[in-house]
PDB file of C-alpha atoms in Angstrom:
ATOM      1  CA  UNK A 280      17.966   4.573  -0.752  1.00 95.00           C
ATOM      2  CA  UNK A 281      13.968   4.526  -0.193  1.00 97.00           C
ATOM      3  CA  UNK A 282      12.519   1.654  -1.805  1.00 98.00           C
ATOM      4  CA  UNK A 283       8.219   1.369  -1.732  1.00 98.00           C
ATOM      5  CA  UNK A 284       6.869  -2.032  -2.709  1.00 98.00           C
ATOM      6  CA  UNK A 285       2.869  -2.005  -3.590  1.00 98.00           C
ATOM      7  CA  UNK A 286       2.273  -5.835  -3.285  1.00 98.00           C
ATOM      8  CA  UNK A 287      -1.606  -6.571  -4.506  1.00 98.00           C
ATOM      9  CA  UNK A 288      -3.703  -9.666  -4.766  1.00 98.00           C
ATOM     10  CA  UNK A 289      -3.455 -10.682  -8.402  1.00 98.00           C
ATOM     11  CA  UNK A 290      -6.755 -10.215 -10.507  1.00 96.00           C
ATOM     12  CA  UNK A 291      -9.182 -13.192  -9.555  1.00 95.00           C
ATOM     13  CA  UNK A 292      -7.975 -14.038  -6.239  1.00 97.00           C
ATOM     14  CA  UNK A 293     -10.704 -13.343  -4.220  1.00 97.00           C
ATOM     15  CA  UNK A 294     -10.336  -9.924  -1.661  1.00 98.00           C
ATOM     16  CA  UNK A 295     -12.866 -10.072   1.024  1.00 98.00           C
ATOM     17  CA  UNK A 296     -10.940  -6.852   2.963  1.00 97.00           C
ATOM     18  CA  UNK A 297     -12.044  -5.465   0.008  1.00 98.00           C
ATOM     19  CA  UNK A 298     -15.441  -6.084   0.015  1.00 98.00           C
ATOM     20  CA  UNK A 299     -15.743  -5.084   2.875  1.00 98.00           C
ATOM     21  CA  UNK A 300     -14.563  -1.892   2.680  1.00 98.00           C
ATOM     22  CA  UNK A 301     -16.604  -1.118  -0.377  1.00 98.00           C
ATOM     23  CA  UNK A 302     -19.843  -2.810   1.338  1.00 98.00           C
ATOM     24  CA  UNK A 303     -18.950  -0.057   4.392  1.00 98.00           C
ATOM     25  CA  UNK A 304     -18.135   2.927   1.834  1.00 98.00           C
ATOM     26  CA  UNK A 305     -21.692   2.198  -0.062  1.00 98.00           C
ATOM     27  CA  UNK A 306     -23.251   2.262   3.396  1.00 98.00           C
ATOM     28  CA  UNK A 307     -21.539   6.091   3.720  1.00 97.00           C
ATOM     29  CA  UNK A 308     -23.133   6.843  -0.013  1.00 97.00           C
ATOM     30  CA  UNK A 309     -20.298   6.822  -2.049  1.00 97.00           C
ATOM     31  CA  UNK A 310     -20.592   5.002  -5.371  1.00 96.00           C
ATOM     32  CA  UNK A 311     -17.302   3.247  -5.301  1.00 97.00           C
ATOM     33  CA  UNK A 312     -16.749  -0.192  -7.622  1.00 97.00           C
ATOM     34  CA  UNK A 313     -13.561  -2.873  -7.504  1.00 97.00           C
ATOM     35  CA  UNK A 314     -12.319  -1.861  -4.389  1.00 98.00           C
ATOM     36  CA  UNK A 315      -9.044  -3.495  -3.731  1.00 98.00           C
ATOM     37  CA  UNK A 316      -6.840  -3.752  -0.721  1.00 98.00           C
ATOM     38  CA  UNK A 317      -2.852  -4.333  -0.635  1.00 98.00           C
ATOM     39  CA  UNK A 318      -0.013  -3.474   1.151  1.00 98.00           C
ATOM     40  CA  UNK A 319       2.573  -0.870   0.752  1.00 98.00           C
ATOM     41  CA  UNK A 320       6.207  -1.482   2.272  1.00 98.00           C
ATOM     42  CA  UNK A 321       8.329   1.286   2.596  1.00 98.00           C
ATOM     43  CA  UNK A 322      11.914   0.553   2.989  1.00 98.00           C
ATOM     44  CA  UNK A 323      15.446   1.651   3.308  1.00 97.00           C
ATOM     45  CA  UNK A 324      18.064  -0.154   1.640  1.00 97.00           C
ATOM     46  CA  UNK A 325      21.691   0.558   1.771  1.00 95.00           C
ATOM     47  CA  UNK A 326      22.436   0.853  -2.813  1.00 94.00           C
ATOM     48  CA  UNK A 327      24.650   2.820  -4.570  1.00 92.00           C
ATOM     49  CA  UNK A 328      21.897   3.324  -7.708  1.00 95.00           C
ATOM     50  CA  UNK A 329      18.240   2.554  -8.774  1.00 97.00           C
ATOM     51  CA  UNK A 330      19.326  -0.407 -10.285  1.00 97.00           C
ATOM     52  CA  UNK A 331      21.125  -2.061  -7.070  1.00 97.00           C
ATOM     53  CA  UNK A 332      18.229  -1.182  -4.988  1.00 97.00           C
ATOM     54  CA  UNK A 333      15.142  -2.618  -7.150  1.00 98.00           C
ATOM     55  CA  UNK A 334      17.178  -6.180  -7.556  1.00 97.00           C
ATOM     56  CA  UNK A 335      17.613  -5.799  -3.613  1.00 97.00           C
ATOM     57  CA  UNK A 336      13.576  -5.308  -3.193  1.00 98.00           C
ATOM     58  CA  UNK A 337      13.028  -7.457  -5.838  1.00 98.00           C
ATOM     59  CA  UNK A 338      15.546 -10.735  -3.970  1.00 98.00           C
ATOM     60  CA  UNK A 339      13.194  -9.304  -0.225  1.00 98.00           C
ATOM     61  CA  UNK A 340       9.564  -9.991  -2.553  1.00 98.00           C
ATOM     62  CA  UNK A 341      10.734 -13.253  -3.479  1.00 98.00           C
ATOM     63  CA  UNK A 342      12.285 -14.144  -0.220  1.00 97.00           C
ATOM     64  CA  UNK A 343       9.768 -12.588   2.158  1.00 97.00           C
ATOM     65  CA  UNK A 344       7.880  -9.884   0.949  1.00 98.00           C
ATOM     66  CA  UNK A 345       5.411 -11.458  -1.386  1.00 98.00           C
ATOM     67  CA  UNK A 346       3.682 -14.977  -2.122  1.00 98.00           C
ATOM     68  CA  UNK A 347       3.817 -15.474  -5.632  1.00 97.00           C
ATOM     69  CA  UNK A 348       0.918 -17.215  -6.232  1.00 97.00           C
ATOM     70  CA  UNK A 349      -1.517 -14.915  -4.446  1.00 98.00           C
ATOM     71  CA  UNK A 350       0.395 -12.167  -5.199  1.00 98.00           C
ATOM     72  CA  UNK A 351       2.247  -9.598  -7.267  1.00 98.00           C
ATOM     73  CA  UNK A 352       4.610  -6.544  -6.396  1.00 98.00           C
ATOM     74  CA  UNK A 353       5.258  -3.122  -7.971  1.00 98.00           C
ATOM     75  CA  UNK A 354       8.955  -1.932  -6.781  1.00 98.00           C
ATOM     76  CA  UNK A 355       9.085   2.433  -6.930  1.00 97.00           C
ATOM     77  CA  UNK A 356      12.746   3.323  -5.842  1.00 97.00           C
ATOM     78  CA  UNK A 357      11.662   6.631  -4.363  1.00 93.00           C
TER      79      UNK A 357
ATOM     80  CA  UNK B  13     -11.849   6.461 -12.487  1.00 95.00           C
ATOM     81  CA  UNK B  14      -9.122   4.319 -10.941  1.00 97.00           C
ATOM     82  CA  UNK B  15      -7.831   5.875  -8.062  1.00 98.00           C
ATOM     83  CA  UNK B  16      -4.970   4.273  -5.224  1.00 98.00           C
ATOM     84  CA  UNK B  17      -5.099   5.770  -1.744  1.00 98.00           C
ATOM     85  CA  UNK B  18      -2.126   4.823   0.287  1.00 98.00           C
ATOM     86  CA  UNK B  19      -2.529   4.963   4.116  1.00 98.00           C
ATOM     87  CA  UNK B  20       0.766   4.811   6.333  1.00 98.00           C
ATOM     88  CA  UNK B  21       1.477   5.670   9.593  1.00 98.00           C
ATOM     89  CA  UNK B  22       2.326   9.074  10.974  1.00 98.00           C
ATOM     90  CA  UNK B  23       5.875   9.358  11.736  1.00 96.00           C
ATOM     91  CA  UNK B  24       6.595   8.602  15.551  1.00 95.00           C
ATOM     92  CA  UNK B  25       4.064   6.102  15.711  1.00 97.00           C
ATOM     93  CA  UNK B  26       5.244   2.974  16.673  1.00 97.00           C
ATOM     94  CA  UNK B  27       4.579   0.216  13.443  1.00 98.00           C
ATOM     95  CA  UNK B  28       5.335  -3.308  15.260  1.00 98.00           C
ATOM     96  CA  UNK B  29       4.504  -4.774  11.787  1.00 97.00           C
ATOM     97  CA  UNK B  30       7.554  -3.298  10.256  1.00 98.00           C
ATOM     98  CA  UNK B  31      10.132  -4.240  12.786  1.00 98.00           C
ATOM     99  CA  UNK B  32       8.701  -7.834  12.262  1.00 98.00           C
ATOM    100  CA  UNK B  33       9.147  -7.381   8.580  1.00 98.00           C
ATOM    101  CA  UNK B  34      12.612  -5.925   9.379  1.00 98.00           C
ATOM    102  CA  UNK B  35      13.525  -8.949  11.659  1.00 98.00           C
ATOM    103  CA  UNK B  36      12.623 -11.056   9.408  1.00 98.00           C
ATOM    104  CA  UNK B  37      14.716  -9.128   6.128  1.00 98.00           C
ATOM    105  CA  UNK B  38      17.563  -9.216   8.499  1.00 98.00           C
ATOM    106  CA  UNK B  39      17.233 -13.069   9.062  1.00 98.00           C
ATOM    107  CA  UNK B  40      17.442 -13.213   5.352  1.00 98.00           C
ATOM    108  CA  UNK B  41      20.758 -11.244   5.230  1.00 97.00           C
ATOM    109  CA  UNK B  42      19.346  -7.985   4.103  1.00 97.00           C
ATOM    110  CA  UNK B  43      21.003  -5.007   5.136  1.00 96.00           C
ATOM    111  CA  UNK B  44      17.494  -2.777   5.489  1.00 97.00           C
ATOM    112  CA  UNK B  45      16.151  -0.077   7.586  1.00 97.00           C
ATOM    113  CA  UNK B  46      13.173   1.791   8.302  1.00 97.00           C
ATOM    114  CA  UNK B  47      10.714  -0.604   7.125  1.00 98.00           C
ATOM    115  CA  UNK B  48       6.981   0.981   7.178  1.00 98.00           C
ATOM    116  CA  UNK B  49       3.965  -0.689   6.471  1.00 98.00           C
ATOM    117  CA  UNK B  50       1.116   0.519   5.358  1.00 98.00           C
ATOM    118  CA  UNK B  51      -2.362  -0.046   3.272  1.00 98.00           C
ATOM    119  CA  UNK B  52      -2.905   0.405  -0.587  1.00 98.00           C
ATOM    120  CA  UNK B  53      -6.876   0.726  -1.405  1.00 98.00           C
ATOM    121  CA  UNK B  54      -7.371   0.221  -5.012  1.00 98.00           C
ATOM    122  CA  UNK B  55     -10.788   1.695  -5.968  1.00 98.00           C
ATOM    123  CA  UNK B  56     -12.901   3.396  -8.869  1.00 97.00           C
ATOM    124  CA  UNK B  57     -15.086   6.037  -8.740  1.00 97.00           C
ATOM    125  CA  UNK B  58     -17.503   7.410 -10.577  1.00 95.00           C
ATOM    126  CA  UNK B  59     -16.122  10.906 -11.324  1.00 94.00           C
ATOM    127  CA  UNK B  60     -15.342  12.779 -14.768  1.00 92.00           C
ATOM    128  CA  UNK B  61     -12.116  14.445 -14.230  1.00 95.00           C
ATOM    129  CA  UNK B  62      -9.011  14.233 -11.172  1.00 97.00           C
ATOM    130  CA  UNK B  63      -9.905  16.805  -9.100  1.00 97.00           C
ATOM    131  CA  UNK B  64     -13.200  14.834  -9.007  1.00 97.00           C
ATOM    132  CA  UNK B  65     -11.756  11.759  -8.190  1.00 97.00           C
ATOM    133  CA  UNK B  66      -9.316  13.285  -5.492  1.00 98.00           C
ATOM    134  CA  UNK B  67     -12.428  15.074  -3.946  1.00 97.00           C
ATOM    135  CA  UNK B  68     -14.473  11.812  -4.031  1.00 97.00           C
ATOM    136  CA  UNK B  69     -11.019   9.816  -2.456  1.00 98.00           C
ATOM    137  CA  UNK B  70     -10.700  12.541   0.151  1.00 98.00           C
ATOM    138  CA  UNK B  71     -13.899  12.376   1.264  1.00 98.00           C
ATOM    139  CA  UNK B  72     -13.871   8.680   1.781  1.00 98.00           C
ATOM    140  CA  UNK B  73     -10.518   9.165   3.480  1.00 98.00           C
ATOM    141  CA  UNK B  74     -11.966  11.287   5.971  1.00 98.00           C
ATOM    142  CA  UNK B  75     -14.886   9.057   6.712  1.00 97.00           C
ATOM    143  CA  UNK B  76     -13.669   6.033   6.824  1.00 97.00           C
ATOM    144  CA  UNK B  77     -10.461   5.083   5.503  1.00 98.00           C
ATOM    145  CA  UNK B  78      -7.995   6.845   7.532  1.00 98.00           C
ATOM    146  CA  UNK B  79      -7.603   7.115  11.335  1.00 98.00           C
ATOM    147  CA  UNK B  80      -6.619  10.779  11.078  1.00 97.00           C
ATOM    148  CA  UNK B  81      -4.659  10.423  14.856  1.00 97.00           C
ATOM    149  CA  UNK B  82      -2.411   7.991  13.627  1.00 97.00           C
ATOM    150  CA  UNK B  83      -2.329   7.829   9.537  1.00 98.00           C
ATOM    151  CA  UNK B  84      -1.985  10.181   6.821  1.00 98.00           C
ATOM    152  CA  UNK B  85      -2.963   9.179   3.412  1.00 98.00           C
ATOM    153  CA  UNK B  86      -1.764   9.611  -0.180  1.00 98.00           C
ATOM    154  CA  UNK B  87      -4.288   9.819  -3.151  1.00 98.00           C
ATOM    155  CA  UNK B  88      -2.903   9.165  -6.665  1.00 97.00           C
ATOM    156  CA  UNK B  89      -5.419   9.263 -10.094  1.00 97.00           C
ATOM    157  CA  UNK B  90      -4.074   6.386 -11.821  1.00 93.00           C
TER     158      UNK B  90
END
């Protein structure tokens, strides 16, 4: 079963990927505001239903995936 | 508008990051496959409907965002 995790800086940790990107897409004219980088983790994980397969991403972000106090993760079964 | 472009790699091409991530799953005892990673950009722009917004995502995409020879890029209107 396909499994994404988005895994994003939480609000008020500062994101200077980010800012840097948005510095570089001002310098190509485009008006963009709160740009925001993260990662996306695409997986495949061997569960019988939706439910099995989120707790399985869900026991990877806390193991691995993600660092909770930097970070938070949005599990999609796909 | 809040728009999320997420950049992953073309299939075929080789994503080192992801076999470390998988190594490192499988170290935990996790059964998974095909792990991807990829790049979510969080960003708003200053458009007044989706199309808009997709245009104005697209555009930045093309000139920036994307390395067209090895990524491909999803843009959702959030």
């Amino acid at each position: 079963m396909k499994v994404r995790v988005l895994v994003s800086l939480k609000p008020g940790i500062l994101d200077p990927q980010g800012k840097a990107v948005e510095h570089g897409l001002h310098g190509f004219g485009f008006a963009v505001e709160h740009v925001r980088i993260g990662r996306m983790i695409d997986l495949e994980v061997p569960a019988s239903g939706i439910e099995e397969a989120k707790a399985q991403a869900q026991a990877m972000c806390d193991k691995l995936l993600v660092n909770p106090v930097m970070e938070k993760a949005i599990i999609e079964v796909l």
